[in-house]
């Protein structure tokens, strides 16, 4: 696959390409759903800037924990969309040999460790991963992605408290996408933001426009540098929006259309494209070529996944124990 | 051989394993305060107090185990495991399989349970079978200080998450403990007493009750074998089956309540695989389906008593004394 992974020195076009790859991947899943029965997936459409902005600020030695809405984080980190789709489809070529499905894909060689779809599970595991970094040496930091819903779990508070008391290098990244499954965060949170919940634990925080990839990246570079330097936690909140329903097949009948409309106007991909065009960094034809390349790569990935074999039935109960 | 308590035997195992492997560390509420020897020997990085938050203690252990450390966490009393259930069951137990084998979880979670301190049902609840039911976890519950040491060492070296239950009633009971390694492999039961008429199968404190019952039965001419399971998962099926094939009669004894308990599993195993050797039905003697009371006499009565075991044994032996198997 010819797609490159954005690194700390990435250009805006590389950031755009990374977002387009995520969008194309999620749209492929939507298309699979439209075509017939397909496993449930929580897509990250609309949240590409948060994923690419943060992950592009990381180094190879850093580690990532994530949740059920993880495709953007994985793809931004350089995961092979073919092996991801294969995992979603339960094929033996998937990253977890078809045992995870869409919800818990981890890729050890990319430092994407311990994806949990127990809401808050990633928060419970992150301090331990950072403890390993702290005790076994190395410069790496641990990034933990979670949602605004997870911040309402008790474990969020336990995690921040422990990471602070033990001085653990965790960059907590809350993607506040306004929704917690079928409930708006206004019904479950006093105040709009999660970032202020860091201060009582002695943790610095920042809220950033999560639909502006350049702002997210700048904030993440700052936050990651601080974690690297101080070996202490930091909480970055990306203010963003889940453009599709909680999971596929898509349903947003319970969402105020005005809210959707307002956020669609802030679509992270369109925003960056408009900026690039306005500043003469590329032409419409260049953009079309990037879109086409993303779609081509994902078509190829889908072909790989759909033609991959299912795991052998003899694999059912193997590898439960080490 | 040295005389020491169960508690000190666990401590010695921790010392030896931490000295042997720098990746081993221990944390929990009061761990650094109470285990002064460990703290002195290995320092505050490897022996830590934690906030009073069992979920994050267990989750941190799981995260650390997956990425290169070998944590031992003290979760104090078994009912507190309810606060750590997600981390133990959903993360430590499942993520190895779910990740397609990318990660392992070499960690030990320590918890006390059982009657003896009048602490009542929110500190005393023999819920070990819950963890036997959860995939990916191993469960041990030793009966002697020597086993406590040997099993703790084996648990720390195991690549899987191990629940290590300490029976409160045994914590300060002394016993002989061998010097040095003396590892006890997980999944190996011990025949504590040999006999030919009847097998008593138990673990933890009630092993000693069974031994007392066996003594009383010997006086009546009943030769009783006592099997101490030691590890509840993996279960040493071969030792159980060999014993019952020899004696033809089995009583399973534990303090935990009966429904879906370890005794149910052992009884099912015997009837599935040694039915033709049975000369009488299998009996389970267990704690009742009730929260453990604090009041000392009630708390003591909660666990099966030696006279009840003797009575059950007599019933089985009388019922089948002259009868050959009818099937
Ligand atoms: C412990 C737990 N409770 C409930 C669920 C069901 N569930 C899955 S995702 C989700 C919403 C999570 O909201 P948030 O953390 O904001 O993440 P988002 O889906 O918005 O990305 C819920 C309730 C779950 N998976 N785990
Ligand atoms: Mg949300």
XYZ file of C-alpha atoms and ligand atoms in Angstrom:
676
model
C 0.000 0.000 0.000
C 1.479 3.292 -1.074
C -0.093 5.489 1.591
C 2.406 7.076 3.938
C 1.897 7.583 7.636
C 2.039 11.167 8.830
C 4.943 11.840 11.158
C 5.813 14.757 13.425
C 7.251 16.603 10.411
C 4.235 16.028 8.149
C 2.986 18.452 5.536
C -0.621 19.603 5.311
C -1.118 17.471 2.225
C 0.060 14.424 4.114
C -2.375 15.213 6.913
C -5.137 15.534 4.360
C -4.196 12.249 2.714
C -4.296 10.524 6.097
C -7.778 11.907 6.806
C -8.976 10.890 3.368
C -7.769 7.371 3.942
C -9.821 7.148 7.139
C -12.888 8.598 5.446
C -12.563 6.198 2.536
C -12.173 3.283 4.935
C -15.290 4.220 6.901
C -17.252 4.857 3.712
C -16.293 1.417 2.521
C -17.781 -0.018 5.690
C -20.931 2.011 5.127
C -21.107 0.611 1.599
C -20.696 -2.932 2.879
C -23.610 -2.285 5.235
C -25.749 -0.956 2.422
C -25.018 -4.112 0.440
C -26.231 -6.583 3.059
C -25.621 -7.984 6.515
C -22.275 -6.861 7.934
C -20.838 -6.733 11.464
C -21.756 -3.711 13.570
C -19.162 -0.962 13.343
C -18.825 2.381 15.145
C -17.423 4.657 12.463
C -15.253 7.686 13.124
C -16.617 9.781 10.253
C -16.247 13.425 11.238
C -13.508 12.735 13.783
C -10.631 12.254 11.335
C -8.879 15.470 12.376
C -8.715 14.413 16.009
C -7.156 11.089 15.077
C -4.683 12.394 12.500
C -3.833 15.535 14.433
C -2.879 13.588 17.545
C -1.292 10.516 15.987
C 0.808 12.605 13.581
C 2.373 14.251 16.639
C 3.632 10.934 18.026
C 6.900 9.104 17.654
C 7.504 5.476 16.786
C 8.333 4.567 20.400
C 5.034 5.952 21.732
C 2.144 3.638 22.518
C -1.573 4.064 21.927
C -4.615 2.721 23.737
C -7.971 3.236 22.174
C -11.630 2.258 22.169
C -14.496 1.099 19.980
C -14.193 4.061 17.570
C -10.584 3.347 16.718
C -10.238 3.054 12.944
C -8.904 6.592 12.635
C -6.280 6.056 15.314
C -5.119 2.808 13.792
C -5.005 4.058 10.216
C -3.260 7.273 11.209
C -0.659 5.144 12.926
C -0.017 3.277 9.719
C -2.119 0.164 10.191
C -2.844 -1.762 7.019
C -6.499 -1.128 6.074
C -6.617 -4.576 4.503
C -5.764 -6.320 7.732
C -8.151 -4.019 9.613
C -11.049 -4.776 7.292
C -10.141 -8.451 7.454
C -10.429 -8.219 11.235
C -13.796 -6.477 10.976
C -14.951 -9.292 8.692
C -13.637 -11.968 11.039
C -10.949 -13.259 8.687
C -7.806 -15.063 9.724
C -5.633 -12.373 8.129
C -7.010 -9.740 10.506
C -4.672 -8.179 13.014
C -6.198 -10.285 15.787
C -6.887 -13.352 13.620
C -10.573 -12.533 13.533
C -11.020 -12.858 17.275
C -11.485 -9.177 17.971
C -13.730 -7.996 15.225
C -14.044 -4.263 14.741
C -14.260 -3.311 18.389
C -10.903 -4.224 19.922
C -8.271 -4.189 17.198
C -4.760 -3.927 18.588
C -1.536 -3.913 16.603
C 1.422 -4.553 18.823
C 4.089 -3.770 16.231
C 2.641 -0.287 15.758
C 2.410 0.334 19.484
C -1.380 0.217 19.352
C -1.829 -1.817 22.503
C -4.859 -2.952 24.411
C -7.889 -1.615 22.627
C -10.862 -2.016 24.922
C -14.495 -1.597 24.090
C -15.549 -1.707 27.665
C -16.200 2.021 27.823
C -13.383 3.233 30.074
C -11.393 0.002 29.706
C -8.594 1.819 27.938
C -8.468 4.299 30.821
C -8.059 1.452 33.292
C -5.124 -0.023 31.373
C -3.238 3.135 30.400
C -1.455 3.814 33.716
C -0.049 0.284 33.704
C 1.332 0.651 30.192
C 2.897 3.931 31.261
C 4.238 2.285 34.405
C 6.062 -0.195 32.194
C 7.550 2.727 30.254
C 8.543 4.439 33.481
C 10.149 1.342 34.988
C 11.634 -0.373 31.967
C 13.081 2.817 30.512
C 12.656 4.395 27.111
C 11.511 7.797 26.011
C 8.079 6.786 24.811
C 4.827 8.180 26.092
C 1.408 6.538 26.241
C -1.578 8.075 24.484
C -5.030 7.052 25.636
C -8.016 7.924 23.423
C -11.466 7.851 24.988
C -14.862 9.491 24.593
C -16.889 11.968 26.605
C -19.046 9.051 27.708
C -16.044 7.224 29.119
C -15.184 10.331 31.110
C -18.419 9.724 33.026
C -17.185 6.316 34.186
C -15.591 6.196 37.638
C -12.462 4.629 36.178
C -11.672 7.900 34.343
C -11.179 9.554 37.711
C -9.232 6.624 39.148
C -6.981 6.627 36.103
C -6.183 10.339 36.175
C -5.624 10.289 39.903
C -3.194 7.370 39.760
C -1.335 8.704 36.716
C -0.875 11.980 38.529
C 0.103 10.541 41.919
C 2.590 8.158 40.284
C 3.897 10.644 37.682
C 3.075 8.527 34.671
C 3.657 9.730 31.097
C 0.095 9.445 29.785
C -1.377 11.809 27.232
C -5.121 11.445 27.754
C -7.057 12.419 24.639
C -10.798 12.877 25.053
C -12.671 13.023 21.793
C -15.709 14.936 22.942
C -18.013 14.147 20.027
C -21.148 15.377 21.834
C -22.775 11.942 21.950
C -22.557 8.931 24.224
C -24.234 6.235 22.180
C -27.880 7.383 22.114
C -27.596 10.064 24.765
C -26.401 13.634 24.278
C -23.646 14.645 26.667
C -25.825 17.577 27.796
C -27.983 15.046 29.621
C -25.079 13.427 31.437
C -22.526 16.149 32.127
C -22.634 19.409 34.022
C -20.825 21.803 31.715
C -19.781 21.121 28.174
C -16.180 20.069 28.612
C -14.115 17.249 30.045
C -10.815 19.165 30.130
C -11.642 21.011 33.373
C -11.928 17.655 35.133
C -8.120 17.338 34.970
C -7.254 20.256 37.230
C -8.414 18.699 40.518
C -5.929 15.911 39.848
C -3.111 18.361 39.257
C -3.115 17.640 35.529
C -2.757 20.314 32.855
C -5.286 20.310 30.063
C -6.263 21.969 26.845
C -9.402 21.997 24.716
C -8.855 22.243 21.011
C -11.055 22.579 17.935
C -11.078 18.899 17.101
C -12.301 19.457 13.551
C -9.228 21.467 12.562
C -6.416 19.021 11.979
C -3.738 21.679 12.164
C -4.961 22.984 15.502
C -5.210 19.463 16.891
C -1.720 18.664 15.681
C -0.270 21.813 17.184
C -1.974 21.147 20.508
C -0.906 17.502 20.451
C 2.720 18.399 19.703
C 2.628 20.764 22.668
C 0.913 18.249 24.939
C 3.140 15.347 23.890
C 6.249 17.465 24.397
C 5.091 18.347 27.883
C 4.404 14.700 28.762
C 7.778 13.690 27.308
C 9.567 16.389 29.230
C 7.793 16.195 32.597
C 6.914 12.467 32.517
C 3.542 13.538 33.867
C 0.024 13.158 32.465
C -1.790 15.736 30.337
C -5.415 15.855 29.174
C -6.196 17.061 25.675
C -9.845 17.456 24.729
C -10.738 17.474 21.049
C -14.100 19.200 20.486
C -15.583 17.289 17.610
C -18.630 15.548 16.239
C -19.781 12.067 15.376
C -21.282 12.618 11.935
C -22.968 9.238 11.744
C -25.129 7.276 14.172
C -23.524 5.508 17.108
C -23.042 2.438 14.953
C -23.900 1.108 11.553
C -26.391 0.804 10.083
C -26.665 4.562 10.310
C -29.517 6.092 12.299
C -29.644 9.638 13.620
C -33.396 10.019 13.903
C -32.898 11.023 17.543
C -30.525 13.897 16.696
C -31.602 17.506 16.192
C -31.100 18.200 12.442
C -29.884 21.724 13.230
C -27.052 20.266 15.283
C -26.014 17.977 12.460
C -26.175 20.799 9.953
C -24.010 23.078 12.074
C -21.360 20.423 12.489
C -21.422 19.312 8.857
C -20.393 22.853 8.000
C -17.276 22.207 10.086
C -16.351 18.934 8.427
C -12.620 18.506 9.060
C -11.754 17.367 5.549
C -13.676 20.088 3.720
C -12.159 22.685 6.021
C -8.585 21.705 5.297
C -9.288 21.402 1.594
C -10.822 24.879 1.467
C -7.786 26.256 3.250
C -5.345 24.534 0.921
C -7.195 25.820 -2.133
C -7.526 29.338 -0.752
C -3.843 29.481 0.033
C -2.924 28.081 -3.359
C -1.250 25.001 -1.945
C -3.053 22.718 -4.330
C -5.611 22.615 -7.099
C -8.997 20.946 -7.324
C -7.402 18.390 -9.577
C -4.760 17.620 -6.927
C -7.523 17.066 -4.390
C -9.429 14.799 -6.719
C -6.269 12.772 -7.214
C -5.826 12.405 -3.447
C -9.430 11.258 -3.048
C -9.012 8.779 -5.862
C -5.816 7.403 -4.371
C -7.464 6.930 -0.970
C -10.408 5.131 -2.536
C -8.121 2.978 -4.638
C -6.108 1.893 -1.610
C -9.253 1.059 0.328
C -10.731 -0.851 -2.611
C -7.569 -2.892 -2.671
C -7.834 -3.407 1.102
C -11.461 -4.508 0.773
C -10.503 -6.947 -1.952
C -7.790 -8.412 0.265
C -10.172 -8.694 3.231
C -13.110 -10.191 1.365
C -10.963 -12.811 -0.298
C -9.184 -13.762 2.931
C -10.194 -17.040 4.550
C -12.139 -17.343 7.770
C -10.176 -18.821 10.676
C -10.110 -22.585 10.874
C -12.765 -23.899 13.256
C -10.048 -25.751 15.124
C -8.819 -22.293 16.180
C -11.945 -21.711 18.299
C -10.519 -22.204 21.769
C -6.782 -22.022 21.190
C -4.466 -19.460 22.700
C -6.750 -18.608 25.621
C -3.804 -19.319 27.915
C -0.159 -18.567 27.324
C 12.490 -26.761 56.622
C 11.487 -23.741 58.648
C 8.335 -23.115 60.634
C 6.432 -20.082 59.453
C 2.916 -18.807 58.979
C 1.034 -18.920 55.701
C 1.311 -15.141 55.513
C 5.084 -15.204 55.991
C 5.411 -17.977 53.431
C 3.679 -15.766 50.852
C 5.990 -12.942 51.829
C 9.041 -15.160 51.423
C 7.876 -16.210 47.971
C 7.483 -12.554 47.012
C 10.972 -11.778 48.299
C 12.557 -14.607 46.386
C 10.746 -13.848 43.149
C 11.449 -10.118 43.315
C 15.117 -10.872 43.913
C 15.124 -13.289 41.012
C 13.332 -11.107 38.449
C 13.518 -7.312 38.380
C 10.270 -7.130 36.391
C 8.279 -8.337 39.400
C 6.687 -5.547 41.422
C 3.892 -5.364 43.952
C 1.280 -2.764 44.740
C -1.977 -2.332 46.582
C -3.671 -0.453 49.376
C -1.103 -0.509 52.168
C 1.328 -2.852 50.437
C 4.364 -0.638 51.045
C 3.236 0.058 54.597
C 2.566 -3.516 55.586
C 5.308 -5.282 53.651
C 8.185 -3.333 55.141
C 10.709 -6.049 54.374
C 9.863 -5.976 50.690
C 9.981 -2.193 50.619
C 13.386 -2.167 52.298
C 14.790 -4.793 49.967
C 13.366 -3.550 46.673
C 12.540 0.125 47.147
C 9.522 2.325 46.491
C 9.488 1.798 42.726
C 8.765 -1.888 43.088
C 6.752 -1.910 46.297
C 3.991 0.659 46.190
C 0.987 1.894 48.048
C -1.961 2.774 45.822
C -5.058 4.903 46.049
C -8.071 3.081 47.420
C -9.384 2.160 44.005
C -9.428 -1.529 43.117
C -10.458 -1.006 39.504
C -7.406 1.017 38.645
C -5.137 -1.216 40.739
C -6.167 -4.263 38.728
C -6.271 -2.348 35.433
C -2.801 -0.964 36.014
C -1.566 -4.458 36.735
C -3.098 -5.689 33.475
C -1.644 -2.816 31.451
C 1.771 -3.293 33.032
C 1.673 -7.065 32.546
C 0.879 -6.686 28.857
C 3.867 -4.421 28.324
C 6.728 -6.105 30.127
C 6.260 -6.065 33.901
C 5.079 -8.903 36.157
C 2.891 -7.264 38.779
C 1.456 -8.755 41.945
C -1.459 -6.764 43.325
C -3.009 -7.054 46.746
C -6.739 -6.432 46.542
C -7.152 -7.234 50.249
C -10.516 -8.974 50.732
C -12.249 -11.048 48.093
C -15.509 -9.047 47.992
C -13.449 -6.025 46.889
C -12.718 -7.957 43.710
C -16.179 -6.846 42.628
C -14.636 -3.424 42.027
C -11.899 -4.996 39.892
C -14.094 -7.401 37.947
C -13.921 -5.592 34.619
C -10.151 -5.320 34.693
C -9.614 -8.924 35.778
C -12.295 -10.615 33.714
C -12.713 -8.425 30.625
C -9.143 -7.248 30.249
C -6.640 -9.595 31.892
C -8.615 -12.741 31.141
C -9.774 -11.976 27.604
C -7.352 -9.684 25.840
C -4.759 -12.353 25.136
C -7.260 -14.325 23.095
C -8.970 -11.247 21.689
C -5.698 -9.785 20.455
C -4.909 -12.998 18.612
C -2.134 -13.767 21.066
C -0.313 -10.445 20.733
C -0.339 -9.836 24.477
C 0.059 -11.902 27.632
C -0.899 -10.972 31.168
C 1.598 -12.388 33.664
C 0.115 -11.016 36.876
C -1.092 -12.202 40.254
C -4.078 -10.787 42.166
C -4.085 -11.583 45.849
C -7.229 -11.595 48.005
C -8.265 -12.971 51.397
C -11.527 -14.669 52.195
C -13.145 -17.177 54.517
C -14.308 -17.247 58.124
C -12.068 -16.551 61.081
C -12.038 -12.813 61.681
C -15.751 -12.108 62.171
C -15.553 -9.500 59.446
C -18.926 -10.306 57.878
C -20.044 -10.854 54.313
C -18.545 -7.770 52.709
C -15.061 -8.917 53.706
C -15.646 -12.635 53.662
C -17.124 -14.214 50.566
C -15.683 -17.310 48.971
C -16.281 -16.263 45.397
C -13.363 -18.187 43.883
C -15.659 -20.135 41.554
C -16.616 -16.909 39.746
C -13.079 -16.697 38.447
C -12.895 -20.379 37.590
C -15.797 -19.661 35.251
C -13.972 -16.780 33.511
C -11.771 -17.742 30.550
C -8.102 -16.869 30.619
C -7.719 -16.784 34.399
C -6.102 -19.305 36.710
C -7.169 -19.726 40.324
C -5.264 -21.076 43.306
C -6.276 -21.454 46.938
C -3.656 -23.220 49.038
C -4.099 -25.061 52.330
C -0.594 -24.983 53.822
C 2.271 -22.492 54.186
C 4.525 -24.677 52.015
C 1.953 -24.660 49.234
C 1.378 -20.948 49.702
C 5.036 -20.309 49.011
C 5.400 -22.787 46.179
C 2.193 -21.757 44.464
C 2.913 -18.037 44.803
C 6.271 -18.533 43.156
C 4.712 -20.554 40.350
C 1.923 -17.982 39.963
C 4.426 -15.148 39.572
C 6.311 -17.098 36.918
C 3.170 -18.065 35.038
C 2.407 -16.136 31.838
C -1.306 -15.915 32.696
C -3.286 -13.895 35.229
C -3.606 -15.857 38.463
C -6.104 -15.214 41.249
C -4.433 -16.191 44.502
C -6.879 -16.635 47.378
C -5.675 -16.691 50.960
C -7.993 -18.379 53.427
C -8.246 -16.011 56.386
C -8.510 -18.911 58.790
C -5.109 -20.156 57.637
C -3.254 -16.850 57.292
C -1.534 -17.071 60.640
C -1.378 -20.830 60.979
C 2.233 -22.044 61.088
C 3.627 -24.909 59.078
C 6.824 -26.349 57.684
C 8.148 -24.501 54.656
C 11.059 -25.771 52.603
C 13.983 -23.431 51.903
C 14.641 -22.132 48.413
C 12.813 -22.902 45.199
C 10.272 -25.625 46.159
C 7.928 -24.524 43.392
C 4.479 -26.135 43.270
C 3.267 -26.258 39.676
C -0.180 -24.787 39.051
C -2.736 -27.465 38.297
C -1.340 -30.159 40.557
C -3.475 -31.499 43.409
C -1.935 -33.204 46.451
C -3.088 -36.429 48.050
C -2.860 -35.449 51.725
C -3.784 -38.844 53.078
C -4.141 -42.135 51.325
C -7.137 -44.385 51.766
C -9.210 -47.008 49.985
C -12.867 -46.646 51.032
C -13.694 -43.032 50.342
C -12.234 -39.832 48.873
C -12.686 -36.407 50.453
C -11.932 -33.653 47.937
C -11.372 -30.147 49.200
C -9.172 -27.042 49.123
C -7.925 -24.373 51.541
C -9.117 -24.463 55.157
C -11.552 -27.327 54.757
C -8.713 -29.639 53.723
C -7.796 -29.621 57.410
C -11.395 -30.328 58.365
C -11.311 -33.278 55.985
C -8.078 -34.543 57.554
C -9.691 -34.382 61.004
C -12.713 -36.263 59.679
C -10.452 -38.869 58.068
C -8.767 -39.411 61.420
C -12.124 -39.978 63.110
C -13.207 -42.317 60.309
C -10.002 -44.318 60.646
C -10.979 -45.073 64.236
C -14.142 -46.655 62.823
C -12.236 -48.666 60.300
C -13.021 -46.465 57.282
C -9.944 -45.809 55.192
C -10.220 -42.265 53.800
C -8.229 -40.539 51.095
C -7.992 -36.741 51.197
C -7.295 -34.799 47.993
C -6.269 -31.158 48.296
C -7.002 -29.479 44.953
C -4.632 -26.542 45.631
C -5.314 -25.099 42.157
C -8.954 -24.702 41.159
C -8.097 -23.822 37.576
C -6.574 -25.636 35.870
C -8.163 -28.461 37.826
C -6.077 -31.601 38.342
C -8.663 -33.945 36.869
C -6.289 -36.907 36.747
C -5.653 -36.940 40.502
C -9.363 -36.605 41.308
C -10.351 -39.374 38.929
C -7.558 -41.722 39.991
C -8.570 -41.389 43.616
C -12.272 -41.918 43.007
C -11.593 -44.872 40.710
C -9.740 -46.410 43.626
C -12.263 -45.676 46.393
C -15.574 -45.562 44.509
C -16.963 -42.890 46.820
C -16.515 -39.127 46.928
C -17.465 -36.223 49.157
C -16.546 -32.735 47.961
C -16.095 -30.194 50.729
C -15.713 -26.404 50.589
C -16.651 -23.274 52.456
C -17.985 -21.549 49.323
C -21.680 -22.011 48.688
C -22.947 -25.007 46.764
C -24.722 -23.730 43.647
C -22.361 -23.702 40.657
C -19.437 -24.007 43.037
C -16.192 -25.899 42.528
C -17.840 -28.942 44.109
C -20.453 -29.009 41.361
C -17.681 -29.102 38.778
C -15.794 -31.852 40.586
C -18.960 -33.925 41.017
C -19.836 -33.507 37.344
C -16.341 -34.485 36.310
C -16.493 -37.663 38.377
C -19.890 -38.674 37.066
C -18.874 -37.981 33.479
C -15.570 -39.801 33.620
C -15.631 -42.263 36.509
C -19.303 -43.224 36.723
C -18.503 -46.905 36.357
C -16.248 -46.766 39.415
C -18.805 -45.128 41.699
C -20.315 -47.246 44.454
C -22.455 -44.471 45.899
C -23.725 -41.033 44.927
C -21.369 -38.076 45.223
C -22.089 -35.773 48.142
C -21.272 -32.065 48.364
C -20.791 -30.438 51.753
C -20.539 -26.684 51.388
C -21.395 -23.346 52.896
C -25.055 -22.300 52.600
C -26.517 -19.952 49.991
C -26.259 -17.066 52.432
C -23.965 -14.130 53.096
C -21.295 -15.072 55.629
C -22.337 -13.924 59.100
C -20.015 -12.001 61.409
C -21.040 -13.651 64.679
C -18.221 -16.067 65.507
C -20.247 -19.239 66.163
C -22.354 -18.638 63.047
C -19.269 -17.857 61.005
C -17.642 -21.091 62.136
C -20.806 -23.057 61.411
C -20.890 -21.608 57.887
C -18.053 -23.867 56.747
C -18.641 -27.648 56.713
C -17.649 -29.288 59.993
C -15.734 -32.533 60.599
C -18.714 -34.307 62.171
C -20.837 -33.555 59.112
C -18.122 -34.993 56.902
C -17.923 -38.107 59.103
C -21.693 -38.504 58.938
C -21.724 -38.174 55.154
C -18.901 -40.676 54.864
C -20.680 -43.151 57.112
C -23.814 -42.814 55.052
C -21.946 -43.569 51.827
C -20.025 -46.476 53.261
C -23.080 -48.019 54.954
C -25.123 -47.713 51.839
C -22.687 -49.674 49.753
C -20.777 -51.818 52.223
C -21.615 -55.165 50.693
C -23.100 -54.043 47.379
C -21.090 -54.447 44.248
C -21.745 -51.842 41.559
C -25.053 -52.672 39.933
C -24.168 -51.251 36.534
C -18.979 -0.408 30.242
C -19.770 -0.190 29.010
N -20.996 0.366 29.102
C -21.719 0.571 27.990
C -21.245 0.203 26.764
C -22.090 0.418 25.499
N -21.513 1.544 24.743
C -20.607 1.360 23.758
S -20.016 2.786 23.155
C -20.993 3.689 24.167
C -20.938 5.172 24.131
C -19.611 5.679 24.524
O -19.606 7.064 24.438
P -18.246 7.837 24.353
O -17.318 7.375 25.413
O -18.555 9.283 24.328
O -17.594 7.385 22.977
P -18.181 7.597 21.507
O -19.015 6.407 21.198
O -18.928 8.852 21.491
O -16.978 7.632 20.625
C -21.772 2.873 24.964
C -22.717 3.347 25.961
C -19.978 -0.396 26.721
N -19.426 -0.825 25.575
N -19.251 -0.549 27.851
Mg -18.878 10.544 22.731
